[in-house]
Amino acid sequence: MASFECITRSKISKADLFDRSLSIDAHVGSMAKSREKAVRGVTAGLISLGEEVTWRAWHFGIPIHMTSRITEMVSPDYFVDEQVRGPFRRFRHIHEFLDDGEETVMIDRIEFAAPLGPAGRIAERLFLARYLRDLIETRNRYLTGQ
């Protein structure tokens, strides 16, 4: 299993940044490079606790489908999405939001396990963690307007 954390600071209010992070439309906008689309479940607007979305995207030149469910949520402090079906053996994304003076701190904690046993563990370390970190950082720049 691999994991990493991204910390993003923003002048956007905690509640607004929380909602932007739940927005299917904002996610699609932030992932334009990988042609990510919501194709099943919640496909527009805000996703909520217990709801699922299936994404179709292109990564490494391969079409990928991944279904995620919101498994935990305490608005506007945090929510968790987890892969239900998809390319990973396990994928869990914790989104946390903290007030820090006049800024909001958004903390993304990603835990994932690649398929393919030992080869997948090598891929996690060699390139997959960095690739996923870049996706999250791109998303966060889009959400915060940076």
PDB file of C-alpha atoms in Angstrom:
ATOM      1  CA  MET A   1       0.000   0.000   0.000  1.00  0.00           C
ATOM      2  CA  ALA A   2       1.210   3.497  -0.851  1.00  0.00           C
ATOM      3  CA  SER A   3       0.087   6.835   0.535  1.00  0.00           C
ATOM      4  CA  PHE A   4       0.766  10.539   0.271  1.00  0.00           C
ATOM      5  CA  GLU A   5      -0.638  13.862   1.452  1.00  0.00           C
ATOM      6  CA  CYS A   6      -1.226  17.161  -0.351  1.00  0.00           C
ATOM      7  CA  ILE A   7      -1.807  20.417   1.522  1.00  0.00           C
ATOM      8  CA  THR A   8      -3.413  23.376  -0.253  1.00  0.00           C
ATOM      9  CA  ARG A   9      -4.087  26.797   1.245  1.00  0.00           C
ATOM     10  CA  SER A  10      -6.836  29.064  -0.075  1.00  0.00           C
ATOM     11  CA  LYS A  11      -8.708  32.279   0.677  1.00  0.00           C
ATOM     12  CA  ILE A  12     -11.944  30.467  -0.268  1.00  0.00           C
ATOM     13  CA  SER A  13     -14.156  29.772   2.748  1.00  0.00           C
ATOM     14  CA  LYS A  14     -14.099  26.309   4.260  1.00  0.00           C
ATOM     15  CA  ALA A  15     -17.766  25.657   3.374  1.00  0.00           C
ATOM     16  CA  ASP A  16     -17.327  26.808  -0.233  1.00  0.00           C
ATOM     17  CA  LEU A  17     -14.150  24.782  -0.731  1.00  0.00           C
ATOM     18  CA  PHE A  18     -15.872  21.736   0.791  1.00  0.00           C
ATOM     19  CA  ASP A  19     -18.719  22.080  -1.730  1.00  0.00           C
ATOM     20  CA  ARG A  20     -16.331  22.646  -4.648  1.00  0.00           C
ATOM     21  CA  SER A  21     -14.572  19.423  -3.695  1.00  0.00           C
ATOM     22  CA  LEU A  22     -17.881  17.534  -3.838  1.00  0.00           C
ATOM     23  CA  SER A  23     -18.807  19.031  -7.218  1.00  0.00           C
ATOM     24  CA  ILE A  24     -18.859  16.552 -10.088  1.00  0.00           C
ATOM     25  CA  ASP A  25     -18.754  19.478 -12.532  1.00  0.00           C
ATOM     26  CA  ALA A  26     -15.636  20.989 -10.912  1.00  0.00           C
ATOM     27  CA  HIS A  27     -13.925  17.591 -10.928  1.00  0.00           C
ATOM     28  CA  VAL A  28     -14.646  17.172 -14.636  1.00  0.00           C
ATOM     29  CA  GLY A  29     -13.273  20.671 -15.308  1.00  0.00           C
ATOM     30  CA  SER A  30     -10.113  19.982 -13.319  1.00  0.00           C
ATOM     31  CA  MET A  31      -9.450  16.704 -15.138  1.00  0.00           C
ATOM     32  CA  ALA A  32      -9.918  17.953 -18.715  1.00  0.00           C
ATOM     33  CA  LYS A  33      -6.427  16.740 -19.658  1.00  0.00           C
ATOM     34  CA  SER A  34      -7.387  13.115 -18.940  1.00  0.00           C
ATOM     35  CA  ARG A  35     -10.845  13.598 -20.543  1.00  0.00           C
ATOM     36  CA  GLU A  36     -12.521  12.499 -17.296  1.00  0.00           C
ATOM     37  CA  LYS A  37     -16.309  12.242 -17.436  1.00  0.00           C
ATOM     38  CA  ALA A  38     -18.956  11.117 -14.964  1.00  0.00           C
ATOM     39  CA  VAL A  39     -20.840   8.370 -16.791  1.00  0.00           C
ATOM     40  CA  ARG A  40     -23.006   6.699 -14.129  1.00  0.00           C
ATOM     41  CA  GLY A  41     -24.452   7.455 -10.699  1.00  0.00           C
ATOM     42  CA  VAL A  42     -24.222  11.133  -9.764  1.00  0.00           C
ATOM     43  CA  THR A  43     -23.113  12.785 -13.005  1.00  0.00           C
ATOM     44  CA  ALA A  44     -23.611  16.499 -12.182  1.00  0.00           C
ATOM     45  CA  GLY A  45     -23.921  18.778  -9.176  1.00  0.00           C
ATOM     46  CA  LEU A  46     -22.795  17.781  -5.698  1.00  0.00           C
ATOM     47  CA  ILE A  47     -22.305  14.181  -4.622  1.00  0.00           C
ATOM     48  CA  SER A  48     -23.453  13.247  -1.097  1.00  0.00           C
ATOM     49  CA  LEU A  49     -22.895  10.633   1.580  1.00  0.00           C
ATOM     50  CA  GLY A  50     -23.589   7.106   0.310  1.00  0.00           C
ATOM     51  CA  GLU A  51     -23.779   8.161  -3.339  1.00  0.00           C
ATOM     52  CA  GLU A  52     -21.602   6.801  -6.134  1.00  0.00           C
ATOM     53  CA  VAL A  53     -20.115   8.120  -9.350  1.00  0.00           C
ATOM     54  CA  THR A  54     -18.470   6.148 -12.135  1.00  0.00           C
ATOM     55  CA  TRP A  55     -15.701   7.995 -13.939  1.00  0.00           C
ATOM     56  CA  ARG A  56     -14.330   7.297 -17.398  1.00  0.00           C
ATOM     57  CA  ALA A  57     -10.916   8.746 -18.116  1.00  0.00           C
ATOM     58  CA  TRP A  58      -7.755   8.184 -20.119  1.00  0.00           C
ATOM     59  CA  HIS A  59      -4.561   7.568 -18.149  1.00  0.00           C
ATOM     60  CA  PHE A  60      -1.315   6.297 -19.679  1.00  0.00           C
ATOM     61  CA  GLY A  61      -3.189   6.101 -23.009  1.00  0.00           C
ATOM     62  CA  ILE A  62      -5.648   3.547 -21.599  1.00  0.00           C
ATOM     63  CA  PRO A  63      -9.386   4.062 -20.972  1.00  0.00           C
ATOM     64  CA  ILE A  64     -10.094   3.588 -17.249  1.00  0.00           C
ATOM     65  CA  HIS A  65     -13.428   3.211 -15.429  1.00  0.00           C
ATOM     66  CA  MET A  66     -13.566   3.756 -11.678  1.00  0.00           C
ATOM     67  CA  THR A  67     -16.595   3.856  -9.394  1.00  0.00           C
ATOM     68  CA  SER A  68     -16.233   5.776  -6.134  1.00  0.00           C
ATOM     69  CA  ARG A  69     -18.604   6.087  -3.187  1.00  0.00           C
ATOM     70  CA  ILE A  70     -18.712   8.792  -0.520  1.00  0.00           C
ATOM     71  CA  THR A  71     -18.320   6.624   2.599  1.00  0.00           C
ATOM     72  CA  GLU A  72     -17.943   9.273   5.312  1.00  0.00           C
ATOM     73  CA  MET A  73     -18.937  12.917   5.565  1.00  0.00           C
ATOM     74  CA  VAL A  74     -19.079  15.593   8.240  1.00  0.00           C
ATOM     75  CA  SER A  75     -19.858  18.890   6.506  1.00  0.00           C
ATOM     76  CA  PRO A  76     -17.831  21.095   6.140  1.00  0.00           C
ATOM     77  CA  ASP A  77     -14.941  19.361   7.943  1.00  0.00           C
ATOM     78  CA  TYR A  78     -14.189  16.241   5.914  1.00  0.00           C
ATOM     79  CA  PHE A  79     -15.405  13.531   3.590  1.00  0.00           C
ATOM     80  CA  VAL A  80     -13.979  10.273   2.292  1.00  0.00           C
ATOM     81  CA  ASP A  81     -14.370   8.696  -1.134  1.00  0.00           C
ATOM     82  CA  GLU A  82     -13.374   5.103  -1.775  1.00  0.00           C
ATOM     83  CA  GLN A  83     -13.135   2.998  -4.911  1.00  0.00           C
ATOM     84  CA  VAL A  84     -15.966   0.471  -5.183  1.00  0.00           C
ATOM     85  CA  ARG A  85     -14.885  -0.858  -8.600  1.00  0.00           C
ATOM     86  CA  GLY A  86     -11.912   0.047 -10.688  1.00  0.00           C
ATOM     87  CA  PRO A  87      -8.248  -0.352 -11.467  1.00  0.00           C
ATOM     88  CA  PHE A  88      -6.856  -0.321  -7.923  1.00  0.00           C
ATOM     89  CA  ARG A  89      -6.843  -3.111  -5.357  1.00  0.00           C
ATOM     90  CA  ARG A  90      -7.691  -0.320  -2.905  1.00  0.00           C
ATOM     91  CA  PHE A  91      -8.140   3.447  -3.223  1.00  0.00           C
ATOM     92  CA  ARG A  92      -9.191   5.772  -0.390  1.00  0.00           C
ATOM     93  CA  HIS A  93      -9.158   9.592  -0.509  1.00  0.00           C
ATOM     94  CA  ILE A  94      -9.677  11.591   2.698  1.00  0.00           C
ATOM     95  CA  HIS A  95     -10.554  15.263   2.116  1.00  0.00           C
ATOM     96  CA  GLU A  96     -10.106  17.434   5.221  1.00  0.00           C
ATOM     97  CA  PHE A  97     -10.828  21.173   5.583  1.00  0.00           C
ATOM     98  CA  LEU A  98      -9.489  23.378   8.376  1.00  0.00           C
ATOM     99  CA  ASP A  99      -9.840  27.072   9.178  1.00  0.00           C
ATOM    100  CA  ASP A 100      -6.504  28.840   9.663  1.00  0.00           C
ATOM    101  CA  GLY A 101      -7.083  32.522  10.261  1.00  0.00           C
ATOM    102  CA  GLU A 102      -8.320  34.004   7.008  1.00  0.00           C
ATOM    103  CA  GLU A 103      -7.384  30.911   5.014  1.00  0.00           C
ATOM    104  CA  THR A 104      -8.740  27.434   4.553  1.00  0.00           C
ATOM    105  CA  VAL A 105      -6.335  24.527   4.618  1.00  0.00           C
ATOM    106  CA  MET A 106      -7.394  21.624   2.419  1.00  0.00           C
ATOM    107  CA  ILE A 107      -5.621  18.356   3.195  1.00  0.00           C
ATOM    108  CA  ASP A 108      -5.883  15.423   0.801  1.00  0.00           C
ATOM    109  CA  ARG A 109      -4.715  12.047   2.111  1.00  0.00           C
ATOM    110  CA  ILE A 110      -4.533   9.311  -0.502  1.00  0.00           C
ATOM    111  CA  GLU A 111      -4.047   5.620   0.293  1.00  0.00           C
ATOM    112  CA  PHE A 112      -3.905   3.189  -2.600  1.00  0.00           C
ATOM    113  CA  ALA A 113      -2.736  -0.234  -3.646  1.00  0.00           C
ATOM    114  CA  ALA A 114      -2.032  -1.065  -7.272  1.00  0.00           C
ATOM    115  CA  PRO A 115      -3.061  -4.394  -8.776  1.00  0.00           C
ATOM    116  CA  LEU A 116      -0.584  -7.014 -10.037  1.00  0.00           C
ATOM    117  CA  GLY A 117       1.101  -7.991  -6.763  1.00  0.00           C
ATOM    118  CA  PRO A 118       4.864  -7.291  -6.626  1.00  0.00           C
ATOM    119  CA  ALA A 119       4.831  -5.549 -10.032  1.00  0.00           C
ATOM    120  CA  GLY A 120       2.082  -3.233  -8.780  1.00  0.00           C
ATOM    121  CA  ARG A 121       4.074  -2.383  -5.644  1.00  0.00           C
ATOM    122  CA  ILE A 122       7.058  -1.467  -7.817  1.00  0.00           C
ATOM    123  CA  ALA A 123       4.806   0.718 -10.019  1.00  0.00           C
ATOM    124  CA  GLU A 124       3.441   2.456  -6.891  1.00  0.00           C
ATOM    125  CA  ARG A 125       6.953   3.545  -5.911  1.00  0.00           C
ATOM    126  CA  LEU A 126       8.392   4.221  -9.366  1.00  0.00           C
ATOM    127  CA  PHE A 127       5.682   6.382 -10.907  1.00  0.00           C
ATOM    128  CA  LEU A 128       2.089   5.840  -9.765  1.00  0.00           C
ATOM    129  CA  ALA A 129       2.286   7.816  -6.487  1.00  0.00           C
ATOM    130  CA  ARG A 130       3.848  10.788  -8.303  1.00  0.00           C
ATOM    131  CA  TYR A 131       1.281  10.604 -11.104  1.00  0.00           C
ATOM    132  CA  LEU A 132      -1.625  10.583  -8.616  1.00  0.00           C
ATOM    133  CA  ARG A 133      -0.066  13.423  -6.598  1.00  0.00           C
ATOM    134  CA  ASP A 134       0.157  15.497  -9.791  1.00  0.00           C
ATOM    135  CA  LEU A 135      -3.548  14.805 -10.512  1.00  0.00           C
ATOM    136  CA  ILE A 136      -4.563  15.919  -7.009  1.00  0.00           C
ATOM    137  CA  GLU A 137      -2.409  19.054  -7.198  1.00  0.00           C
ATOM    138  CA  THR A 138      -3.906  19.913 -10.609  1.00  0.00           C
ATOM    139  CA  ARG A 139      -7.407  19.416  -9.204  1.00  0.00           C
ATOM    140  CA  ASN A 140      -6.638  21.594  -6.188  1.00  0.00           C
ATOM    141  CA  ARG A 141      -5.258  24.435  -8.318  1.00  0.00           C
ATOM    142  CA  TYR A 142      -8.476  24.319 -10.338  1.00  0.00           C
ATOM    143  CA  LEU A 143     -10.691  24.292  -7.219  1.00  0.00           C
ATOM    144  CA  THR A 144      -8.860  27.216  -5.633  1.00  0.00           C
ATOM    145  CA  GLY A 145      -8.381  29.239  -8.838  1.00  0.00           C
ATOM    146  CA  GLN A 146      -4.589  29.208  -8.532  1.00  0.00           C
TER     147      GLN A 146
END
